[in-house]
Amino acid sequence: MTEIHPTAIVEDGAVIGENVRIGPYSIVGPDVKLADGVTLEAHVAVAGHTSIGAGSHIFPFASIGHKPQDLKFAGEVTELIIGANNQIREHVTMNPGTEGGGGVTRVGDNCLFMVGAHVGHDCQVGNHAILANNATLAGHVELADFVILGGLSAVRQWSRIGTGAIVGGMTGVEFDVIPYGSVIGDRARLAGLNLIGLKRKNLPREQIHALRAAYRALFENEEGTLRSRAEALAAEQSDQPLVKTVTDFILEKDDRRFCTPRSED
């Protein structure tokens, strides 16, 4: 059965699923949708056109769906869509989209947002992402599946972080991070591959070996540009799925800069 504490405020128009629990002093706005099994602990504030997927659990003092931190925002109707089975810890903030960014901030399923993490307007976060304490995403960031952000890290607006990548604590990410990459530093530099994450996924050894060879070809070879090296690898290694993920990410857009082991466009 759904349980709503007597001190909680659920405004008219909110859609509340089955087996939802809303704790003391929480506030749910009129355009909010809580799917089955959502839990809001005490002092959670959910506003705007926000949807929260089944089984998600939000902890005290989280601020979810309030107006974006963008001076261009003029009150237009935009959305925050949060998937299922997410853990959103204390003091996390998530903002809806803006008209200039597509109008939707989206979070996938099975993510963990630790204390003080921030998801800015128009971000697109995949599944199984982990943002450690006080990790922050500026506006328009794309975070693929299985990405890990260390504590106190920050990702600049419009950056992309590829699937399976890991960002070290206190790292500032200014450029795109390749899939399965590992970046560290006050301004992020590529420090290799997230080999631990790859092994935990029990991927075939030959695929990991092929990816390591591709990494060397991309970042330890100074001939040509990064893009030209990626094009060559894409032609030579089209049968290697991990390599293809990386080359597709590099070649997807021709106006991007990437975190590398050294300074390189």
Short mmCIF file of N, CA, C and O in Angstrom, two decimals, residues 15-101:
data_model
loop_
_atom_site.label_atom_id
_atom_site.label_comp_id
_atom_site.label_asym_id
_atom_site.label_seq_id
_atom_site.Cartn_x
_atom_site.Cartn_y
_atom_site.Cartn_z
N VAL A 15 0.78 12.30 -9.85
CA VAL A 15 0.38 10.92 -10.13
C VAL A 15 1.27 10.01 -9.27
O VAL A 15 2.50 9.99 -9.42
N ILE A 16 0.64 9.24 -8.40
CA ILE A 16 1.36 8.41 -7.45
C ILE A 16 1.01 6.94 -7.72
O ILE A 16 -0.17 6.57 -7.72
N GLY A 17 2.03 6.13 -7.94
CA GLY A 17 1.80 4.72 -8.22
C GLY A 17 1.51 3.91 -6.97
O GLY A 17 1.30 4.45 -5.87
N GLU A 18 1.52 2.60 -7.12
CA GLU A 18 1.26 1.70 -6.01
C GLU A 18 2.54 1.48 -5.19
O GLU A 18 3.65 1.55 -5.71
N ASN A 19 2.33 1.22 -3.91
CA ASN A 19 3.45 0.90 -3.00
C ASN A 19 4.50 2.00 -2.95
O ASN A 19 5.70 1.73 -2.79
N VAL A 20 4.07 3.24 -3.12
CA VAL A 20 4.97 4.39 -2.98
C VAL A 20 5.00 4.79 -1.52
O VAL A 20 3.98 4.74 -0.82
N ARG A 21 6.18 5.21 -1.06
CA ARG A 21 6.30 5.71 0.31
C ARG A 21 6.87 7.12 0.28
O ARG A 21 7.94 7.35 -0.28
N ILE A 22 6.16 8.07 0.87
CA ILE A 22 6.57 9.48 0.91
C ILE A 22 6.75 9.86 2.37
O ILE A 22 5.80 9.85 3.15
N GLY A 23 7.99 10.23 2.73
CA GLY A 23 8.33 10.44 4.12
C GLY A 23 7.99 11.83 4.64
O GLY A 23 7.47 12.69 3.91
N PRO A 24 8.29 12.06 5.92
CA PRO A 24 7.92 13.32 6.57
C PRO A 24 8.49 14.55 5.87
O PRO A 24 9.64 14.56 5.44
N TYR A 25 7.63 15.55 5.74
CA TYR A 25 7.99 16.87 5.24
C TYR A 25 8.47 16.88 3.78
O TYR A 25 9.02 17.88 3.32
N SER A 26 8.28 15.81 3.07
CA SER A 26 8.59 15.82 1.64
C SER A 26 7.50 16.57 0.89
O SER A 26 6.35 16.64 1.32
N ILE A 27 7.88 17.12 -0.28
CA ILE A 27 6.95 17.91 -1.10
C ILE A 27 6.97 17.36 -2.52
O ILE A 27 8.05 17.22 -3.13
N VAL A 28 5.82 17.05 -3.05
CA VAL A 28 5.68 16.52 -4.41
C VAL A 28 4.79 17.48 -5.19
O VAL A 28 3.63 17.73 -4.81
N GLY A 29 5.32 18.03 -6.28
CA GLY A 29 4.60 19.03 -7.05
C GLY A 29 3.47 18.47 -7.89
O GLY A 29 3.35 17.25 -8.07
N PRO A 30 2.66 19.35 -8.48
CA PRO A 30 1.45 18.91 -9.18
C PRO A 30 1.69 18.20 -10.50
O PRO A 30 0.79 17.53 -11.00
N ASP A 31 2.88 18.36 -11.08
CA ASP A 31 3.17 17.73 -12.38
C ASP A 31 4.15 16.56 -12.25
O ASP A 31 4.74 16.14 -13.24
N VAL A 32 4.31 16.06 -11.04
CA VAL A 32 5.25 14.98 -10.78
C VAL A 32 4.54 13.63 -10.95
O VAL A 32 3.37 13.47 -10.59
N LYS A 33 5.29 12.65 -11.46
CA LYS A 33 4.79 11.28 -11.57
C LYS A 33 5.77 10.35 -10.85
O LYS A 33 6.96 10.30 -11.18
N LEU A 34 5.26 9.63 -9.86
CA LEU A 34 6.06 8.65 -9.13
C LEU A 34 5.54 7.26 -9.48
O LEU A 34 4.38 6.94 -9.22
N ALA A 35 6.39 6.45 -10.08
CA ALA A 35 5.98 5.11 -10.48
C ALA A 35 5.91 4.18 -9.26
O ALA A 35 6.26 4.55 -8.14
N ASP A 36 5.46 2.96 -9.50
CA ASP A 36 5.28 2.00 -8.41
C ASP A 36 6.57 1.79 -7.63
O ASP A 36 7.67 1.68 -8.21
N GLY A 37 6.43 1.72 -6.32
CA GLY A 37 7.56 1.35 -5.48
C GLY A 37 8.58 2.43 -5.24
O GLY A 37 9.64 2.16 -4.67
N VAL A 38 8.31 3.67 -5.64
CA VAL A 38 9.24 4.76 -5.36
C VAL A 38 9.20 5.10 -3.87
O VAL A 38 8.14 5.10 -3.25
N THR A 39 10.38 5.38 -3.31
CA THR A 39 10.47 5.80 -1.91
C THR A 39 11.11 7.18 -1.85
O THR A 39 12.20 7.40 -2.39
N LEU A 40 10.43 8.11 -1.21
CA LEU A 40 10.99 9.41 -0.87
C LEU A 40 11.17 9.45 0.64
O LEU A 40 10.18 9.33 1.39
N GLU A 41 12.38 9.58 1.10
CA GLU A 41 12.61 9.71 2.53
C GLU A 41 12.17 11.11 2.98
O GLU A 41 11.59 11.87 2.22
N ALA A 42 12.47 11.46 4.22
CA ALA A 42 12.06 12.75 4.76
C ALA A 42 12.73 13.90 4.02
O ALA A 42 13.85 13.79 3.54
N HIS A 43 12.00 15.04 3.90
CA HIS A 43 12.54 16.29 3.39
C HIS A 43 13.05 16.19 1.94
O HIS A 43 14.02 16.85 1.58
N VAL A 44 12.40 15.41 1.13
CA VAL A 44 12.71 15.36 -0.31
C VAL A 44 11.77 16.32 -1.03
O VAL A 44 10.56 16.34 -0.76
N ALA A 45 12.32 17.12 -1.97
CA ALA A 45 11.49 18.05 -2.73
C ALA A 45 11.56 17.69 -4.21
O ALA A 45 12.63 17.69 -4.81
N VAL A 46 10.41 17.34 -4.78
CA VAL A 46 10.32 16.96 -6.20
C VAL A 46 9.36 17.93 -6.88
O VAL A 46 8.20 18.07 -6.46
N ALA A 47 9.84 18.60 -7.92
CA ALA A 47 9.06 19.67 -8.55
C ALA A 47 9.06 19.49 -10.07
O ALA A 47 9.70 18.58 -10.61
N GLY A 48 8.37 20.41 -10.76
CA GLY A 48 8.39 20.45 -12.22
C GLY A 48 7.72 19.24 -12.85
O GLY A 48 7.05 18.45 -12.20
N HIS A 49 7.94 19.13 -14.17
CA HIS A 49 7.42 17.99 -14.92
C HIS A 49 8.45 16.86 -14.81
O HIS A 49 9.26 16.63 -15.70
N THR A 50 8.40 16.18 -13.68
CA THR A 50 9.40 15.17 -13.33
C THR A 50 8.74 13.81 -13.21
O THR A 50 7.71 13.66 -12.55
N SER A 51 9.36 12.81 -13.84
CA SER A 51 8.91 11.43 -13.73
C SER A 51 10.02 10.60 -13.08
O SER A 51 11.18 10.70 -13.48
N ILE A 52 9.65 9.80 -12.11
CA ILE A 52 10.62 8.97 -11.40
C ILE A 52 10.19 7.51 -11.54
O ILE A 52 9.07 7.15 -11.20
N GLY A 53 11.11 6.69 -12.06
CA GLY A 53 10.79 5.31 -12.41
C GLY A 53 10.65 4.38 -11.22
O GLY A 53 11.08 4.67 -10.09
N ALA A 54 10.08 3.23 -11.49
CA ALA A 54 9.73 2.26 -10.45
C ALA A 54 10.94 1.86 -9.62
O ALA A 54 12.03 1.63 -10.14
N GLY A 55 10.70 1.77 -8.32
CA GLY A 55 11.72 1.26 -7.41
C GLY A 55 12.83 2.23 -7.06
O GLY A 55 13.74 1.88 -6.32
N SER A 56 12.79 3.44 -7.56
CA SER A 56 13.84 4.41 -7.23
C SER A 56 13.67 4.88 -5.79
O SER A 56 12.55 4.98 -5.26
N HIS A 57 14.80 5.21 -5.18
CA HIS A 57 14.83 5.55 -3.75
C HIS A 57 15.58 6.86 -3.59
O HIS A 57 16.75 6.96 -3.97
N ILE A 58 14.91 7.87 -3.04
CA ILE A 58 15.50 9.20 -2.91
C ILE A 58 15.61 9.56 -1.43
O ILE A 58 14.65 9.41 -0.68
N PHE A 59 16.77 10.04 -1.05
CA PHE A 59 17.11 10.25 0.35
C PHE A 59 16.94 11.71 0.76
O PHE A 59 16.72 12.58 -0.09
N PRO A 60 17.03 12.01 2.08
CA PRO A 60 16.67 13.35 2.57
C PRO A 60 17.43 14.50 1.91
O PRO A 60 18.60 14.39 1.56
N PHE A 61 16.69 15.58 1.74
CA PHE A 61 17.21 16.87 1.28
C PHE A 61 17.65 16.87 -0.18
O PHE A 61 18.34 17.78 -0.61
N ALA A 62 17.27 15.86 -0.93
CA ALA A 62 17.48 15.90 -2.39
C ALA A 62 16.51 16.91 -3.00
O ALA A 62 15.37 17.05 -2.56
N SER A 63 16.98 17.61 -4.04
CA SER A 63 16.17 18.59 -4.76
C SER A 63 16.08 18.15 -6.21
O SER A 63 17.05 18.21 -6.95
N ILE A 64 14.91 17.69 -6.61
CA ILE A 64 14.74 17.01 -7.88
C ILE A 64 13.71 17.76 -8.73
O ILE A 64 12.56 17.92 -8.33
N GLY A 65 14.14 18.23 -9.92
CA GLY A 65 13.21 18.80 -10.88
C GLY A 65 12.93 20.28 -10.75
O GLY A 65 12.07 20.81 -11.46
N HIS A 66 13.64 20.99 -9.87
CA HIS A 66 13.44 22.44 -9.78
C HIS A 66 14.11 23.13 -10.96
O HIS A 66 14.94 22.56 -11.67
N LYS A 67 13.78 24.38 -11.18
CA LYS A 67 14.17 25.09 -12.40
C LYS A 67 15.69 25.00 -12.64
O LYS A 67 16.47 25.03 -11.69
N PRO A 68 16.08 24.89 -13.90
CA PRO A 68 17.50 24.74 -14.21
C PRO A 68 18.32 25.98 -13.87
O PRO A 68 17.80 27.10 -13.84
N GLN A 69 19.59 25.76 -13.63
CA GLN A 69 20.51 26.85 -13.31
C GLN A 69 21.08 27.42 -14.61
O GLN A 69 22.25 27.27 -14.93
N ASP A 70 20.20 28.06 -15.35
CA ASP A 70 20.54 28.62 -16.65
C ASP A 70 19.79 29.94 -16.79
O ASP A 70 18.56 29.96 -16.77
N LEU A 71 20.53 31.02 -16.93
CA LEU A 71 19.89 32.34 -17.00
C LEU A 71 19.01 32.51 -18.23
O LEU A 71 18.16 33.40 -18.28
N LYS A 72 19.20 31.64 -19.24
CA LYS A 72 18.35 31.72 -20.44
C LYS A 72 17.00 31.08 -20.22
O LYS A 72 16.10 31.24 -21.04
N PHE A 73 16.84 30.32 -19.17
CA PHE A 73 15.57 29.64 -18.90
C PHE A 73 14.50 30.68 -18.60
O PHE A 73 14.68 31.55 -17.74
N ALA A 74 13.40 30.57 -19.33
CA ALA A 74 12.34 31.59 -19.22
C ALA A 74 11.02 30.99 -18.73
O ALA A 74 9.95 31.53 -18.98
N GLY A 75 11.10 29.85 -18.06
CA GLY A 75 9.89 29.26 -17.52
C GLY A 75 9.17 28.32 -18.46
O GLY A 75 8.05 27.88 -18.16
N GLU A 76 9.78 27.98 -19.59
CA GLU A 76 9.13 27.07 -20.52
C GLU A 76 8.96 25.68 -19.89
O GLU A 76 9.67 25.32 -18.96
N VAL A 77 8.00 24.92 -20.39
CA VAL A 77 7.74 23.59 -19.86
C VAL A 77 8.80 22.63 -20.39
O VAL A 77 8.91 22.40 -21.59
N THR A 78 9.59 22.09 -19.49
CA THR A 78 10.61 21.10 -19.84
C THR A 78 10.51 19.95 -18.84
O THR A 78 9.78 20.03 -17.85
N GLU A 79 11.28 18.89 -19.08
CA GLU A 79 11.10 17.67 -18.30
C GLU A 79 12.40 17.17 -17.67
O GLU A 79 13.50 17.43 -18.17
N LEU A 80 12.21 16.41 -16.60
CA LEU A 80 13.25 15.57 -16.02
C LEU A 80 12.68 14.17 -15.94
O LEU A 80 11.65 13.94 -15.29
N ILE A 81 13.32 13.23 -16.63
CA ILE A 81 12.85 11.84 -16.66
C ILE A 81 13.92 10.96 -16.02
O ILE A 81 15.04 10.87 -16.52
N ILE A 82 13.55 10.33 -14.92
CA ILE A 82 14.46 9.47 -14.17
C ILE A 82 13.95 8.05 -14.28
O ILE A 82 12.77 7.77 -14.07
N GLY A 83 14.85 7.13 -14.59
CA GLY A 83 14.47 5.74 -14.81
C GLY A 83 14.22 4.97 -13.52
O GLY A 83 14.01 5.54 -12.44
N ALA A 84 14.29 3.66 -13.63
CA ALA A 84 13.92 2.75 -12.54
C ALA A 84 15.13 2.36 -11.69
O ALA A 84 16.27 2.34 -12.15
N ASN A 85 14.83 2.06 -10.44
CA ASN A 85 15.81 1.46 -9.52
C ASN A 85 17.06 2.30 -9.32
O ASN A 85 18.17 1.78 -9.21
N ASN A 86 16.87 3.61 -9.28
CA ASN A 86 18.00 4.50 -8.99
C ASN A 86 18.07 4.78 -7.50
O ASN A 86 17.06 4.87 -6.81
N GLN A 87 19.30 4.96 -7.02
CA GLN A 87 19.56 5.38 -5.64
C GLN A 87 20.06 6.82 -5.69
O GLN A 87 21.13 7.08 -6.25
N ILE A 88 19.30 7.72 -5.13
CA ILE A 88 19.62 9.15 -5.17
C ILE A 88 19.79 9.62 -3.73
O ILE A 88 18.83 9.76 -2.99
N ARG A 89 21.04 9.84 -3.36
CA ARG A 89 21.34 10.06 -1.96
C ARG A 89 21.15 11.52 -1.53
O ARG A 89 20.70 12.36 -2.31
N GLU A 90 21.51 11.80 -0.28
CA GLU A 90 21.24 13.09 0.34
C GLU A 90 21.87 14.25 -0.45
O GLU A 90 22.98 14.17 -0.94
N HIS A 91 21.10 15.34 -0.54
CA HIS A 91 21.55 16.61 -1.12
C HIS A 91 21.87 16.52 -2.62
O HIS A 91 22.50 17.43 -3.17
N VAL A 92 21.44 15.47 -3.28
CA VAL A 92 21.59 15.41 -4.74
C VAL A 92 20.65 16.43 -5.38
O VAL A 92 19.52 16.63 -4.92
N THR A 93 21.12 17.07 -6.47
CA THR A 93 20.28 17.98 -7.24
C THR A 93 20.24 17.52 -8.68
O THR A 93 21.26 17.15 -9.26
N MET A 94 19.05 17.54 -9.27
CA MET A 94 18.85 17.22 -10.68
C MET A 94 17.91 18.24 -11.27
O MET A 94 16.83 18.49 -10.71
N ASN A 95 18.27 18.82 -12.40
CA ASN A 95 17.47 19.88 -13.03
C ASN A 95 16.83 19.39 -14.33
O ASN A 95 17.40 18.55 -15.03
N PRO A 96 15.68 19.93 -14.68
CA PRO A 96 15.06 19.60 -15.97
C PRO A 96 15.80 20.25 -17.12
O PRO A 96 16.75 21.01 -16.93
N GLY A 97 15.35 19.96 -18.33
CA GLY A 97 15.99 20.51 -19.52
C GLY A 97 15.63 21.96 -19.77
O GLY A 97 14.90 22.60 -19.00
N THR A 98 16.16 22.48 -20.87
CA THR A 98 15.84 23.83 -21.33
C THR A 98 15.43 23.75 -22.79
O THR A 98 15.73 22.78 -23.49
N GLU A 99 14.77 24.78 -23.25
CA GLU A 99 14.32 24.80 -24.64
C GLU A 99 15.50 24.70 -25.60
O GLU A 99 15.44 24.00 -26.61
N GLY A 100 16.61 25.37 -25.28
CA GLY A 100 17.77 25.35 -26.16
C GLY A 100 18.54 24.04 -26.15
O GLY A 100 19.39 23.83 -27.02
N GLY A 101 18.24 23.17 -25.19
CA GLY A 101 18.98 21.90 -25.10
C GLY A 101 18.15 20.68 -25.41
O GLY A 101 18.57 19.56 -25.13
#
